[in-house]
PDB file of C-alpha atoms in Angstrom:
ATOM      1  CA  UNK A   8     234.821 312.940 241.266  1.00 94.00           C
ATOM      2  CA  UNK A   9     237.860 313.640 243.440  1.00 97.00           C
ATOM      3  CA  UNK A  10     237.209 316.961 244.505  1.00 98.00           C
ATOM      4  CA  UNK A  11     233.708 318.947 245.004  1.00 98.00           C
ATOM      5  CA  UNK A  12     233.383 322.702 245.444  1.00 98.00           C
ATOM      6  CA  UNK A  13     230.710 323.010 248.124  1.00 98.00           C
ATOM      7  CA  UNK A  14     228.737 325.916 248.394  1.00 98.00           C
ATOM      8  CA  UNK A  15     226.813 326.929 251.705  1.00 97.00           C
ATOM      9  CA  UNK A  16     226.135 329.703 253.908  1.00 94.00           C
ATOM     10  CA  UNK A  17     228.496 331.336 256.165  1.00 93.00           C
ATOM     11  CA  UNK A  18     225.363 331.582 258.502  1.00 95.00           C
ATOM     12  CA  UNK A  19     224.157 329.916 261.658  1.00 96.00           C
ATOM     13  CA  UNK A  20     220.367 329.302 261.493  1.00 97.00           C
ATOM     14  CA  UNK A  21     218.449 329.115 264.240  1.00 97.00           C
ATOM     15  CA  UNK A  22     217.169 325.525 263.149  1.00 98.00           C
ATOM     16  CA  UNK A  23     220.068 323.652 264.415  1.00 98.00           C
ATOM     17  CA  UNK A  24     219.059 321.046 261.297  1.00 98.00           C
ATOM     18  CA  UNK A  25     221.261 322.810 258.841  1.00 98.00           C
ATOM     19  CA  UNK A  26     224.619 323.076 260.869  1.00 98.00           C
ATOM     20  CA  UNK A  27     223.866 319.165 261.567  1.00 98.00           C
ATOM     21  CA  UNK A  28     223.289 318.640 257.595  1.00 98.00           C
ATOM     22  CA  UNK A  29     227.155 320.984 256.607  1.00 98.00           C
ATOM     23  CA  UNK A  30     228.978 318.716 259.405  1.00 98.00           C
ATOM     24  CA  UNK A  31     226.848 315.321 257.523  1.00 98.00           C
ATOM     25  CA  UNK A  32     227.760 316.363 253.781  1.00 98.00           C
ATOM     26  CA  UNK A  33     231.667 316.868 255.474  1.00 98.00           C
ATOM     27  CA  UNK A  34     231.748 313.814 257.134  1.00 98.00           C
ATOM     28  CA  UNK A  35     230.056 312.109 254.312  1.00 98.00           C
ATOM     29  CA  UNK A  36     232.537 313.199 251.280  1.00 98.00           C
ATOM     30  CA  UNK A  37     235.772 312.483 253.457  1.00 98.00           C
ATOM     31  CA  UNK A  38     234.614 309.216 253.643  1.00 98.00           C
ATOM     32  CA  UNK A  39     233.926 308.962 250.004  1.00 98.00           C
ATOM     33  CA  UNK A  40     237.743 310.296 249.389  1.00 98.00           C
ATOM     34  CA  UNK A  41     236.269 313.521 247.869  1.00 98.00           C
ATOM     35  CA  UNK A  42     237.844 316.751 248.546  1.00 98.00           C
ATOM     36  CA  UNK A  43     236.080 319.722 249.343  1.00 98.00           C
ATOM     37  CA  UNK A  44     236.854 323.034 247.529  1.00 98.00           C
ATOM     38  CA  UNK A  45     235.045 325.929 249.652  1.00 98.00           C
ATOM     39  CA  UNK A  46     235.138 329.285 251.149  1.00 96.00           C
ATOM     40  CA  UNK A  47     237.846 329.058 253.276  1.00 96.00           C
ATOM     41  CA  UNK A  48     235.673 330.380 256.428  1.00 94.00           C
ATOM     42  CA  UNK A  49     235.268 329.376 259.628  1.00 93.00           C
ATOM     43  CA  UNK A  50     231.431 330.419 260.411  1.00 94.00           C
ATOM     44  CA  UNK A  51     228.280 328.798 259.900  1.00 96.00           C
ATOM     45  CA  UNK A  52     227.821 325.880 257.879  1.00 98.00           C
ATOM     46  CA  UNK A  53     231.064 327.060 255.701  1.00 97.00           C
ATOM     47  CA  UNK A  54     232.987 325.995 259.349  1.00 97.00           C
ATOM     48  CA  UNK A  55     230.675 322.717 259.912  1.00 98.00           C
ATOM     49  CA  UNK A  56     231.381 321.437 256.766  1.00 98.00           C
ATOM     50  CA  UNK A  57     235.223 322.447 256.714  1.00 98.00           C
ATOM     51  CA  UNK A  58     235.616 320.846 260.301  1.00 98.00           C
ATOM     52  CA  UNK A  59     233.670 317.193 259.776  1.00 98.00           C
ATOM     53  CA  UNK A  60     235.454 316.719 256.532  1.00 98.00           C
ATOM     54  CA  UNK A  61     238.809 317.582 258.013  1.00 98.00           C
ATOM     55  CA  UNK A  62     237.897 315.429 261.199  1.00 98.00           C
ATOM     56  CA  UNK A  63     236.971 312.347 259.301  1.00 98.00           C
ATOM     57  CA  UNK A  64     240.537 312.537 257.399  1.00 98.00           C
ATOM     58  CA  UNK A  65     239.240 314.605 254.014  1.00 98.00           C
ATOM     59  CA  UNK A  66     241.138 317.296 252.035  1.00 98.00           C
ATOM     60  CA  UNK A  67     239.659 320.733 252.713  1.00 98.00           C
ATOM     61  CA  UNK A  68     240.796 323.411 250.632  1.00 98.00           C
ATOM     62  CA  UNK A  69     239.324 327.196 251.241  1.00 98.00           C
ATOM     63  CA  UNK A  70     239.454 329.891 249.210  1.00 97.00           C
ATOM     64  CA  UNK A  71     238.781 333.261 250.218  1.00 96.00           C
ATOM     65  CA  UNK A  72     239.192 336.652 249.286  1.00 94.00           C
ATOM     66  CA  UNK A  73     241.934 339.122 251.242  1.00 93.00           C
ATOM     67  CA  UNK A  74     238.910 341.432 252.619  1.00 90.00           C
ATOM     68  CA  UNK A  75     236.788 338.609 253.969  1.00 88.00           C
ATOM     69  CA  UNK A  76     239.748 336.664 255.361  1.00 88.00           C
ATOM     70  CA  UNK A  77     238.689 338.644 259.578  1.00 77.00           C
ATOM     71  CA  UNK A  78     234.952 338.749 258.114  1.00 74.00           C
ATOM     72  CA  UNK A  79     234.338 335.546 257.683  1.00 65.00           C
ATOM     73  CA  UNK A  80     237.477 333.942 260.172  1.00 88.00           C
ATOM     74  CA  UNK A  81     239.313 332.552 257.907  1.00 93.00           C
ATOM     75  CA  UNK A  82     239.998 328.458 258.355  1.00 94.00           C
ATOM     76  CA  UNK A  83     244.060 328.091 258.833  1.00 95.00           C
ATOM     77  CA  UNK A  84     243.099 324.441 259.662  1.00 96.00           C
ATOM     78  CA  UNK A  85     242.175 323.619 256.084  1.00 97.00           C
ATOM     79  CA  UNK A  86     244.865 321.372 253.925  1.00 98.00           C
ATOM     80  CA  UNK A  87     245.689 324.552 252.274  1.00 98.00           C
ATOM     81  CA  UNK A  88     243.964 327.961 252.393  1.00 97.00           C
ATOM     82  CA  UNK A  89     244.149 330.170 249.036  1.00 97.00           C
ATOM     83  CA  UNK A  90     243.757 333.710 249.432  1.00 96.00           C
ATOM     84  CA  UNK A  91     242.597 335.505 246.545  1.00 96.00           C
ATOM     85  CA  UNK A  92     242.239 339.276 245.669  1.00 94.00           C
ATOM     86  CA  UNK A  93     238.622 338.625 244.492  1.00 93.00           C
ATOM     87  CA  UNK A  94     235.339 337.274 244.488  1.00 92.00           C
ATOM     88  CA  UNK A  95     235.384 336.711 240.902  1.00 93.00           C
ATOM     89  CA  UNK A  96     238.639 335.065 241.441  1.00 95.00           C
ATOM     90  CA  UNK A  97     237.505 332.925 243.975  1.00 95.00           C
ATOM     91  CA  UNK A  98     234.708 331.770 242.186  1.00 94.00           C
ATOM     92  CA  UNK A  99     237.360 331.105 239.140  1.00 94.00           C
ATOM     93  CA  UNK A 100     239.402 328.628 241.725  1.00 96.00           C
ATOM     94  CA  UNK A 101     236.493 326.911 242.484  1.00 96.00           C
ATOM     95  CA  UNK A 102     236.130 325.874 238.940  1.00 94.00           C
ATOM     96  CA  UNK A 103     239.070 325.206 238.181  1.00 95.00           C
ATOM     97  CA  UNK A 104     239.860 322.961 241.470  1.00 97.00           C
ATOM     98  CA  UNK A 105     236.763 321.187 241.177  1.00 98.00           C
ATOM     99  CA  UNK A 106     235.277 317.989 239.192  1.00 98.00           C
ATOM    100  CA  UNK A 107     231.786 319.552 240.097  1.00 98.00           C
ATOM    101  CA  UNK A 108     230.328 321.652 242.220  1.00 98.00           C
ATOM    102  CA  UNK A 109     227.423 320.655 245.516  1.00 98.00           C
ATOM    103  CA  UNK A 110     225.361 323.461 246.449  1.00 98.00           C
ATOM    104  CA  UNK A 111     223.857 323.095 250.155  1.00 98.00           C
ATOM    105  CA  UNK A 112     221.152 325.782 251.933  1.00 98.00           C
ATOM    106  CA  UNK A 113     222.524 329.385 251.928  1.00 97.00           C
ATOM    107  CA  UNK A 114     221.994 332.978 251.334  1.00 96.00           C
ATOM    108  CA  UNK A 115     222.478 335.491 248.496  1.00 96.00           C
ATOM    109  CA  UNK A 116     226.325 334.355 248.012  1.00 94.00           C
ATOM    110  CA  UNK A 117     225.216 330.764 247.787  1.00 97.00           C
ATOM    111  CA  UNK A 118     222.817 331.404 245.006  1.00 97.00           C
ATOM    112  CA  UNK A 119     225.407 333.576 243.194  1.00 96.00           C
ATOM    113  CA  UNK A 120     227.806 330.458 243.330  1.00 96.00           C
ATOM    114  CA  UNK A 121     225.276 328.454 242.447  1.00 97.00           C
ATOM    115  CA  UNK A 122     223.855 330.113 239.695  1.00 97.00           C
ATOM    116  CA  UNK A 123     227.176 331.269 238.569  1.00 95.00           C
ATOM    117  CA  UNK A 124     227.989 326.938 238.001  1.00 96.00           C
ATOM    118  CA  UNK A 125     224.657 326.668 236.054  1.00 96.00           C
ATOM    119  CA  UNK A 126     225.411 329.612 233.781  1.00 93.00           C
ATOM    120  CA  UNK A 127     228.830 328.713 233.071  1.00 92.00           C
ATOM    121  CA  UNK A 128     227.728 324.961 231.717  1.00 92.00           C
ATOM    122  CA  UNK A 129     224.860 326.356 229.707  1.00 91.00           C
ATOM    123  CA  UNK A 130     227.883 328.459 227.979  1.00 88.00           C
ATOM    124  CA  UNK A 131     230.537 326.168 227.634  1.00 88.00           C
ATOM    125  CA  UNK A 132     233.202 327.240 230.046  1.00 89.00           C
ATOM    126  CA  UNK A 133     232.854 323.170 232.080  1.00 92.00           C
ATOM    127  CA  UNK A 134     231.215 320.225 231.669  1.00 92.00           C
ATOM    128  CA  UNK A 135     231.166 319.630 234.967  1.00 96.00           C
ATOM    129  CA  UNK A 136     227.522 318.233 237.099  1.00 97.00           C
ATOM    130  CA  UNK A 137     226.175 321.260 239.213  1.00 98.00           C
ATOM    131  CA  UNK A 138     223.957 319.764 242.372  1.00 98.00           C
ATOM    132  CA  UNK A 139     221.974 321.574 244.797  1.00 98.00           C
ATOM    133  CA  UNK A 140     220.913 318.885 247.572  1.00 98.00           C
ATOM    134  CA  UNK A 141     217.414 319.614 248.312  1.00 98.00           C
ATOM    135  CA  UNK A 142     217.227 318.643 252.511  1.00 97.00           C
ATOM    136  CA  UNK A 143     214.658 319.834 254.260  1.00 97.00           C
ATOM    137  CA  UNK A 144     212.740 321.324 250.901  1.00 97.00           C
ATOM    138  CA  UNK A 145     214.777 324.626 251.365  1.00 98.00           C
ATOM    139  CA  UNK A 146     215.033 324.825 247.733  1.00 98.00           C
ATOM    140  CA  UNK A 147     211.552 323.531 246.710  1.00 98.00           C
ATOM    141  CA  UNK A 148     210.446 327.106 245.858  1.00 98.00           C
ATOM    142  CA  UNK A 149     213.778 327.328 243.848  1.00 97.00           C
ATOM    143  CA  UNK A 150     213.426 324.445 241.707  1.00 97.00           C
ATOM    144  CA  UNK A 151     210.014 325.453 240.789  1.00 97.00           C
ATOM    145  CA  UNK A 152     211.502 328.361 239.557  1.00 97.00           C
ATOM    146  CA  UNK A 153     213.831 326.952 237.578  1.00 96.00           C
ATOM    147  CA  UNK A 154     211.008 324.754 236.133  1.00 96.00           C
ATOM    148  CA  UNK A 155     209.041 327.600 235.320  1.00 97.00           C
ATOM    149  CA  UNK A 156     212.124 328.858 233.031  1.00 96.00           C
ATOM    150  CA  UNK A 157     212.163 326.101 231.279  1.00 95.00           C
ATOM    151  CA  UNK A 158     208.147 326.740 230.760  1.00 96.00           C
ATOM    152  CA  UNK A 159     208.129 330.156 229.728  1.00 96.00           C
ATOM    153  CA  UNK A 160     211.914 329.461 227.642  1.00 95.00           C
ATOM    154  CA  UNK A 161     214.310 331.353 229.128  1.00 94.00           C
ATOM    155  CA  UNK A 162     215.964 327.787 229.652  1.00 92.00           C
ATOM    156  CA  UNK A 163     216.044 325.807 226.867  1.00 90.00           C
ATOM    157  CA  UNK A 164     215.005 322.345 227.263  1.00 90.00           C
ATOM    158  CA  UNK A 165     218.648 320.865 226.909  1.00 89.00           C
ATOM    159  CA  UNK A 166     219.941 322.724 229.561  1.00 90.00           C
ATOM    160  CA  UNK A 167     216.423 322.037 231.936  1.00 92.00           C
ATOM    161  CA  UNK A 168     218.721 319.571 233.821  1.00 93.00           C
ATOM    162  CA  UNK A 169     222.007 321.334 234.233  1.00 95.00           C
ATOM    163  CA  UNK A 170     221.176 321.882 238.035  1.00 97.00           C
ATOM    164  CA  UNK A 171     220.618 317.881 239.453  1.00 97.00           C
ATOM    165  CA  UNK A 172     218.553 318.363 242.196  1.00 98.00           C
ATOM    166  CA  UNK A 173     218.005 315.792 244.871  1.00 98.00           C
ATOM    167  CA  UNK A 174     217.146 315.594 248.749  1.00 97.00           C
ATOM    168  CA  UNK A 175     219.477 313.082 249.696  1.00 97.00           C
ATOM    169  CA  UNK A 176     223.240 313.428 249.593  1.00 98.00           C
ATOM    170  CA  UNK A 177     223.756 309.285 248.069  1.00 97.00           C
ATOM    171  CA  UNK A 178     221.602 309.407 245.518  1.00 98.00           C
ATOM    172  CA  UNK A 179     222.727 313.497 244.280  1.00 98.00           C
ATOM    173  CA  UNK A 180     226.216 312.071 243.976  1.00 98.00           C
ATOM    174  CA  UNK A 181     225.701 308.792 242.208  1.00 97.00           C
ATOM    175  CA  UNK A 182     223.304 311.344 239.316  1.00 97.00           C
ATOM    176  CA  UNK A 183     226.624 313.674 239.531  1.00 97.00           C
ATOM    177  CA  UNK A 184     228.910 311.118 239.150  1.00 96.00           C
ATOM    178  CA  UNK A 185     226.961 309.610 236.230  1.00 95.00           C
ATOM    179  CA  UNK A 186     226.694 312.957 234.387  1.00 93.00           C
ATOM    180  CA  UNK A 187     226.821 313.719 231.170  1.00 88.00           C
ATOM    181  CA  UNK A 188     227.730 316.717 229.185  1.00 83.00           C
ATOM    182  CA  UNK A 189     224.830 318.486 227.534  1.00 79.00           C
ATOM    183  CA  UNK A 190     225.059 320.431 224.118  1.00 77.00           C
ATOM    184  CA  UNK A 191     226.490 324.056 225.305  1.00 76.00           C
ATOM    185  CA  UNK A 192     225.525 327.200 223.733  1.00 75.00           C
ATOM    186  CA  UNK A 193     229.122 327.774 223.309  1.00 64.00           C
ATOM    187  CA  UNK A 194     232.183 326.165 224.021  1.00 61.00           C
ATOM    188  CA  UNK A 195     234.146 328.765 225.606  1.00 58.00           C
ATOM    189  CA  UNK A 196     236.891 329.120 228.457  1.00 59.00           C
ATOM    190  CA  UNK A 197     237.413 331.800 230.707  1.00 56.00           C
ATOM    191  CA  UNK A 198     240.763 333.757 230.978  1.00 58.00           C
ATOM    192  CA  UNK A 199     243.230 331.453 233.019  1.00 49.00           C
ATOM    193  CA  UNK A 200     240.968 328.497 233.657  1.00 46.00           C
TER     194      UNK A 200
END
């Protein structure tokens, strides 16, 4: 994997544990010569991760749409900052910048990122390893979920491992690195990817 798109919150919690975790992940890839794909903000973990992996020598590539560019301060530090006209665009640069995609702790527009990856493999449009790094159990509620949609059927059992979930950074990327391609539902491509 040379390049990751990293998906995390634009937020600062109040638990300083999840700022300290972005900046780790940063640090931690840069070293590993993987670039990070992101959101091209400066805020909240978005900014902690951008910064480490930019101070430790790493590629750092934002993209971010022309509305959010004041909203979410926009990182001119990055190796190169993309400005799109839309979210869905965005989203569409991830995929197409990335060799996989690392989801850490965030809000609603983490999940949609997330769950946007996980859809797109179960349909064909990549093949590439979608992991959510489990610290602090933030998503243990999350992956139950997903477990129970693999119960009920709403996931079928060859997609039940499309999302790799682990709770510490090593051993997530050695399982993405190693990944395989599961049996799609369909083997499409989106427009211009």
């Amino acid at each position: 994997m040379k390049r990751l798109a990293v998906y995390c919150g634009s937020a600062t919690p109040e638990d300083p544990r999840y700022m300290a975790l972005a900046a780790e992940v940063g640090a931690a890839l840069a070293q590993r010569g993987i670039g990070v794909v992101y959101g091209g903000g400066r805020l909240g973990l978005m900014g902690a991760l951008a910064k480490a992996a930019l101070d430790a020598g790493g590629e750092v590539i934002g993209v971010i749409p022309k509305a959010m560019v004041s909203r979410e301060i926009a990182n001119y530090d990055c190796t190169e900052l993309i400005v799109v006209r839309t979210m869905h665009e965005r989203k569409a640069r991830f995929t197409d910048m990335s060799d996989g995609f690392l989801t850490l702790p965030g809000g609603v527009g983490t999940m949609d990122e997330l769950w946007e990856a996980a859809s797109w493999a179960q349909l064909g449009y990549h093949a590439k390893p979608v992991g959510l790094l489990n610290a602090f159990g933030f998503f243990d509620g999350l992956i139950a979920f997903i477990h129970h949609m693999v119960q009920v059927g709403f996931i079928r059992p060859a997609h039940a491992g499309i999302v790799m979930a682990e709770g510490e950074l090593d051993l997530l990327l050695t399982r993405m690195d190693a990944h395989e391609q599961h049996t799609p539902i369909f083997r499409m491509k989106p427009e211009g990817l």
